[in-house]
Amino acid sequence: MVKFILNGGEAETDAPAATRLIDLLRDEFLLIGPKEGCGDGECGTCSVLVNGLLQNSCLIPIGAIEGAEIVTIDGFSKTEQFRVLSECYSEAGAVQCGFCIPGMVMASTALLSKNPHPTEDEIREGISGNLCRCTGYNMIVDAIDLAAKKGDGLW
């Protein structure tokens, strides 16, 4: 039995310890916000926060999350921080096909939580583990910069 905190609530599972976190989230907890892209930790579409740190859920065996606090885009979407990021992504035209956006938003909040006023270079580095196949990086960078300004004090 693995026990952990999932989006602010207690959670547990009897799934095998080698089960990938993304599979547990999507198949057992029906949280479909984290997407499986590459399955190798290269694209960031499966990004979640584990104890406040951005992690690729496709690389984490659930045996490693005992006692951890996991936040997915599904849980994060209920926060004021998400509301600001969502508005800024929309205002900057940063959402194209949308496949990468859950991971990009989680990378955005991880960055802004650590650095509420990042430079453009710091934003680019902060999202560097997340791929956008539509190549909308400039608009995503603009959205994060805008969120840093509009959400001043939230992070």
PDB file of C-alpha atoms in Angstrom:
ATOM      1  CA  MET A   1       0.000   0.000   0.000  1.00  0.00           C
ATOM      2  CA  VAL A   2       1.361   3.400  -1.021  1.00  0.00           C
ATOM      3  CA  LYS A   3      -0.103   6.442   0.750  1.00  0.00           C
ATOM      4  CA  PHE A   4       0.368  10.001  -0.440  1.00  0.00           C
ATOM      5  CA  ILE A   5      -1.365  13.375  -0.779  1.00  0.00           C
ATOM      6  CA  LEU A   6      -2.991  13.970  -4.152  1.00  0.00           C
ATOM      7  CA  ASN A   7      -4.253  17.450  -4.999  1.00  0.00           C
ATOM      8  CA  GLY A   8      -4.679  18.223  -1.316  1.00  0.00           C
ATOM      9  CA  GLY A   9      -6.459  15.017  -0.307  1.00  0.00           C
ATOM     10  CA  GLU A  10      -5.231  11.744   1.165  1.00  0.00           C
ATOM     11  CA  ALA A  11      -4.794   8.982  -1.388  1.00  0.00           C
ATOM     12  CA  GLU A  12      -3.616   5.389  -1.392  1.00  0.00           C
ATOM     13  CA  THR A  13      -3.177   2.581  -3.847  1.00  0.00           C
ATOM     14  CA  ASP A  14      -2.448  -1.122  -3.931  1.00  0.00           C
ATOM     15  CA  ALA A  15      -0.940  -0.898  -7.419  1.00  0.00           C
ATOM     16  CA  PRO A  16       2.500  -2.490  -7.869  1.00  0.00           C
ATOM     17  CA  ALA A  17       5.361  -0.227  -6.729  1.00  0.00           C
ATOM     18  CA  ALA A  18       6.841  -0.184 -10.248  1.00  0.00           C
ATOM     19  CA  THR A  19       3.669   1.319 -11.733  1.00  0.00           C
ATOM     20  CA  ARG A  20       4.425   4.680 -13.318  1.00  0.00           C
ATOM     21  CA  LEU A  21       2.844   7.677 -11.601  1.00  0.00           C
ATOM     22  CA  ILE A  22       1.250   8.876 -14.858  1.00  0.00           C
ATOM     23  CA  ASP A  23      -0.493   5.527 -15.293  1.00  0.00           C
ATOM     24  CA  LEU A  24      -1.759   5.603 -11.713  1.00  0.00           C
ATOM     25  CA  LEU A  25      -3.041   9.172 -12.071  1.00  0.00           C
ATOM     26  CA  ARG A  26      -4.806   8.555 -15.363  1.00  0.00           C
ATOM     27  CA  ASP A  27      -6.033   4.969 -14.903  1.00  0.00           C
ATOM     28  CA  GLU A  28      -6.842   4.689 -11.181  1.00  0.00           C
ATOM     29  CA  PHE A  29      -7.574   8.290 -10.179  1.00  0.00           C
ATOM     30  CA  LEU A  30      -9.003   9.335 -13.585  1.00  0.00           C
ATOM     31  CA  LEU A  31      -6.904  12.517 -13.611  1.00  0.00           C
ATOM     32  CA  ILE A  32      -6.328  13.023 -17.311  1.00  0.00           C
ATOM     33  CA  GLY A  33      -4.627  16.439 -17.128  1.00  0.00           C
ATOM     34  CA  PRO A  34      -1.100  15.002 -17.272  1.00  0.00           C
ATOM     35  CA  LYS A  35      -0.624  13.693 -20.815  1.00  0.00           C
ATOM     36  CA  GLU A  36       1.701  10.973 -22.000  1.00  0.00           C
ATOM     37  CA  GLY A  37       3.826  12.310 -24.821  1.00  0.00           C
ATOM     38  CA  CYS A  38       7.196  10.648 -25.205  1.00  0.00           C
ATOM     39  CA  GLY A  39       7.078   8.378 -22.151  1.00  0.00           C
ATOM     40  CA  ASP A  40      10.804   9.028 -21.665  1.00  0.00           C
ATOM     41  CA  GLY A  41      10.788  12.266 -19.645  1.00  0.00           C
ATOM     42  CA  GLU A  42      11.809  14.359 -22.637  1.00  0.00           C
ATOM     43  CA  CYS A  43       8.648  16.321 -23.474  1.00  0.00           C
ATOM     44  CA  GLY A  44       7.153  17.405 -20.126  1.00  0.00           C
ATOM     45  CA  THR A  45       3.510  16.835 -21.043  1.00  0.00           C
ATOM     46  CA  CYS A  46       3.147  14.602 -17.983  1.00  0.00           C
ATOM     47  CA  SER A  47       4.595  17.205 -15.576  1.00  0.00           C
ATOM     48  CA  VAL A  48       3.318  17.262 -12.010  1.00  0.00           C
ATOM     49  CA  LEU A  49       4.586  18.815  -8.800  1.00  0.00           C
ATOM     50  CA  VAL A  50       6.053  16.362  -6.304  1.00  0.00           C
ATOM     51  CA  ASN A  51       6.674  18.075  -2.992  1.00  0.00           C
ATOM     52  CA  GLY A  52       6.645  21.367  -4.913  1.00  0.00           C
ATOM     53  CA  LEU A  53       9.214  20.315  -7.511  1.00  0.00           C
ATOM     54  CA  LEU A  54       8.432  19.877 -11.212  1.00  0.00           C
ATOM     55  CA  GLN A  55       8.723  16.188 -12.145  1.00  0.00           C
ATOM     56  CA  ASN A  56       7.902  14.023 -15.155  1.00  0.00           C
ATOM     57  CA  SER A  57       5.276  11.584 -13.899  1.00  0.00           C
ATOM     58  CA  CYS A  58       6.189   9.089 -16.638  1.00  0.00           C
ATOM     59  CA  LEU A  59       9.539   8.501 -14.918  1.00  0.00           C
ATOM     60  CA  ILE A  60       8.342   8.066 -11.332  1.00  0.00           C
ATOM     61  CA  PRO A  61       7.524   4.599  -9.974  1.00  0.00           C
ATOM     62  CA  ILE A  62       4.789   4.940  -7.395  1.00  0.00           C
ATOM     63  CA  GLY A  63       6.929   3.168  -4.844  1.00  0.00           C
ATOM     64  CA  ALA A  64       8.889   6.427  -4.695  1.00  0.00           C
ATOM     65  CA  ILE A  65       5.922   8.628  -3.777  1.00  0.00           C
ATOM     66  CA  GLU A  66       5.139   7.233  -0.313  1.00  0.00           C
ATOM     67  CA  GLY A  67       4.200  10.233   1.839  1.00  0.00           C
ATOM     68  CA  ALA A  68       4.767  12.718  -1.007  1.00  0.00           C
ATOM     69  CA  GLU A  69       2.478  15.578  -1.965  1.00  0.00           C
ATOM     70  CA  ILE A  70       1.460  15.348  -5.633  1.00  0.00           C
ATOM     71  CA  VAL A  71      -0.237  18.209  -7.477  1.00  0.00           C
ATOM     72  CA  THR A  72      -1.543  17.658 -10.999  1.00  0.00           C
ATOM     73  CA  ILE A  73      -2.964  20.235 -13.391  1.00  0.00           C
ATOM     74  CA  ASP A  74      -6.378  18.890 -12.376  1.00  0.00           C
ATOM     75  CA  GLY A  75      -5.867  19.991  -8.781  1.00  0.00           C
ATOM     76  CA  PHE A  76      -3.892  23.105  -9.644  1.00  0.00           C
ATOM     77  CA  SER A  77      -6.742  24.285 -11.884  1.00  0.00           C
ATOM     78  CA  LYS A  78      -8.768  25.090  -8.754  1.00  0.00           C
ATOM     79  CA  THR A  79      -6.288  27.720  -7.521  1.00  0.00           C
ATOM     80  CA  GLU A  80      -6.037  31.480  -7.944  1.00  0.00           C
ATOM     81  CA  GLN A  81      -2.563  30.976  -9.416  1.00  0.00           C
ATOM     82  CA  PHE A  82      -4.089  28.852 -12.172  1.00  0.00           C
ATOM     83  CA  ARG A  83      -6.748  31.486 -12.878  1.00  0.00           C
ATOM     84  CA  VAL A  84      -4.048  34.107 -13.420  1.00  0.00           C
ATOM     85  CA  LEU A  85      -1.926  31.806 -15.580  1.00  0.00           C
ATOM     86  CA  SER A  86      -4.959  30.758 -17.618  1.00  0.00           C
ATOM     87  CA  GLU A  87      -5.925  34.367 -18.303  1.00  0.00           C
ATOM     88  CA  CYS A  88      -2.359  35.271 -19.244  1.00  0.00           C
ATOM     89  CA  TYR A  89      -1.937  32.245 -21.531  1.00  0.00           C
ATOM     90  CA  SER A  90      -5.174  33.247 -23.254  1.00  0.00           C
ATOM     91  CA  GLU A  91      -4.265  36.939 -23.459  1.00  0.00           C
ATOM     92  CA  ALA A  92      -0.835  36.156 -24.926  1.00  0.00           C
ATOM     93  CA  GLY A  93      -2.275  33.660 -27.449  1.00  0.00           C
ATOM     94  CA  ALA A  94      -0.067  30.973 -25.925  1.00  0.00           C
ATOM     95  CA  VAL A  95      -2.484  28.073 -26.384  1.00  0.00           C
ATOM     96  CA  GLN A  96      -2.327  26.513 -29.828  1.00  0.00           C
ATOM     97  CA  CYS A  97      -3.137  22.796 -30.085  1.00  0.00           C
ATOM     98  CA  GLY A  98      -3.176  22.599 -26.278  1.00  0.00           C
ATOM     99  CA  PHE A  99      -1.413  19.248 -25.862  1.00  0.00           C
ATOM    100  CA  CYS A 100       1.615  20.703 -24.074  1.00  0.00           C
ATOM    101  CA  ILE A 101      -0.297  23.289 -22.049  1.00  0.00           C
ATOM    102  CA  PRO A 102      -0.916  21.252 -18.848  1.00  0.00           C
ATOM    103  CA  GLY A 103       2.821  20.595 -18.591  1.00  0.00           C
ATOM    104  CA  MET A 104       3.683  24.164 -19.546  1.00  0.00           C
ATOM    105  CA  VAL A 105       1.340  25.533 -16.866  1.00  0.00           C
ATOM    106  CA  MET A 106       2.868  23.242 -14.239  1.00  0.00           C
ATOM    107  CA  ALA A 107       6.359  24.355 -15.339  1.00  0.00           C
ATOM    108  CA  SER A 108       5.163  27.970 -15.157  1.00  0.00           C
ATOM    109  CA  THR A 109       3.955  27.643 -11.593  1.00  0.00           C
ATOM    110  CA  ALA A 110       7.088  25.749 -10.535  1.00  0.00           C
ATOM    111  CA  LEU A 111       9.185  28.581 -11.985  1.00  0.00           C
ATOM    112  CA  LEU A 112       7.100  31.408 -10.523  1.00  0.00           C
ATOM    113  CA  SER A 113       6.996  29.714  -7.105  1.00  0.00           C
ATOM    114  CA  LYS A 114      10.777  29.674  -7.074  1.00  0.00           C
ATOM    115  CA  ASN A 115      11.292  32.996  -8.867  1.00  0.00           C
ATOM    116  CA  PRO A 116       8.242  35.332  -8.924  1.00  0.00           C
ATOM    117  CA  HIS A 117       9.971  37.850 -11.210  1.00  0.00           C
ATOM    118  CA  PRO A 118      11.960  35.844 -13.764  1.00  0.00           C
ATOM    119  CA  THR A 119      13.821  37.354 -16.696  1.00  0.00           C
ATOM    120  CA  GLU A 120      13.068  36.154 -20.217  1.00  0.00           C
ATOM    121  CA  ASP A 121      16.121  33.886 -20.105  1.00  0.00           C
ATOM    122  CA  GLU A 122      15.002  32.437 -16.762  1.00  0.00           C
ATOM    123  CA  ILE A 123      11.511  31.800 -18.178  1.00  0.00           C
ATOM    124  CA  ARG A 124      13.002  30.024 -21.209  1.00  0.00           C
ATOM    125  CA  GLU A 125      15.172  27.915 -18.916  1.00  0.00           C
ATOM    126  CA  GLY A 126      12.182  27.223 -16.641  1.00  0.00           C
ATOM    127  CA  ILE A 127      10.142  25.727 -19.468  1.00  0.00           C
ATOM    128  CA  SER A 128      13.100  24.096 -21.214  1.00  0.00           C
ATOM    129  CA  GLY A 129      11.996  20.594 -20.167  1.00  0.00           C
ATOM    130  CA  ASN A 130       8.659  21.035 -21.914  1.00  0.00           C
ATOM    131  CA  LEU A 131       8.230  20.705 -25.659  1.00  0.00           C
ATOM    132  CA  CYS A 132       5.651  22.596 -27.714  1.00  0.00           C
ATOM    133  CA  ARG A 133       5.251  20.909 -31.070  1.00  0.00           C
ATOM    134  CA  CYS A 134       3.422  23.999 -32.368  1.00  0.00           C
ATOM    135  CA  THR A 135       6.592  25.981 -31.538  1.00  0.00           C
ATOM    136  CA  GLY A 136       4.629  28.652 -29.702  1.00  0.00           C
ATOM    137  CA  TYR A 137       7.431  29.309 -27.244  1.00  0.00           C
ATOM    138  CA  ASN A 138       7.532  33.106 -27.635  1.00  0.00           C
ATOM    139  CA  MET A 139       3.859  33.441 -26.735  1.00  0.00           C
ATOM    140  CA  ILE A 140       4.272  31.057 -23.790  1.00  0.00           C
ATOM    141  CA  VAL A 141       7.214  33.125 -22.547  1.00  0.00           C
ATOM    142  CA  ASP A 142       5.065  36.264 -22.925  1.00  0.00           C
ATOM    143  CA  ALA A 143       2.250  34.599 -20.965  1.00  0.00           C
ATOM    144  CA  ILE A 144       4.533  33.674 -18.074  1.00  0.00           C
ATOM    145  CA  ASP A 145       6.031  37.174 -18.020  1.00  0.00           C
ATOM    146  CA  LEU A 146       2.499  38.620 -17.954  1.00  0.00           C
ATOM    147  CA  ALA A 147       1.480  36.206 -15.160  1.00  0.00           C
ATOM    148  CA  ALA A 148       4.491  37.294 -13.125  1.00  0.00           C
ATOM    149  CA  LYS A 149       3.242  40.875 -13.362  1.00  0.00           C
ATOM    150  CA  LYS A 150      -0.506  40.263 -12.957  1.00  0.00           C
ATOM    151  CA  GLY A 151      -0.048  37.639 -10.256  1.00  0.00           C
ATOM    152  CA  ASP A 152       2.490  39.599  -8.263  1.00  0.00           C
ATOM    153  CA  GLY A 153       2.247  38.349  -4.689  1.00  0.00           C
ATOM    154  CA  LEU A 154       0.559  35.034  -5.588  1.00  0.00           C
ATOM    155  CA  TRP A 155       3.781  33.102  -5.935  1.00  0.00           C
TER     156      TRP A 155
END
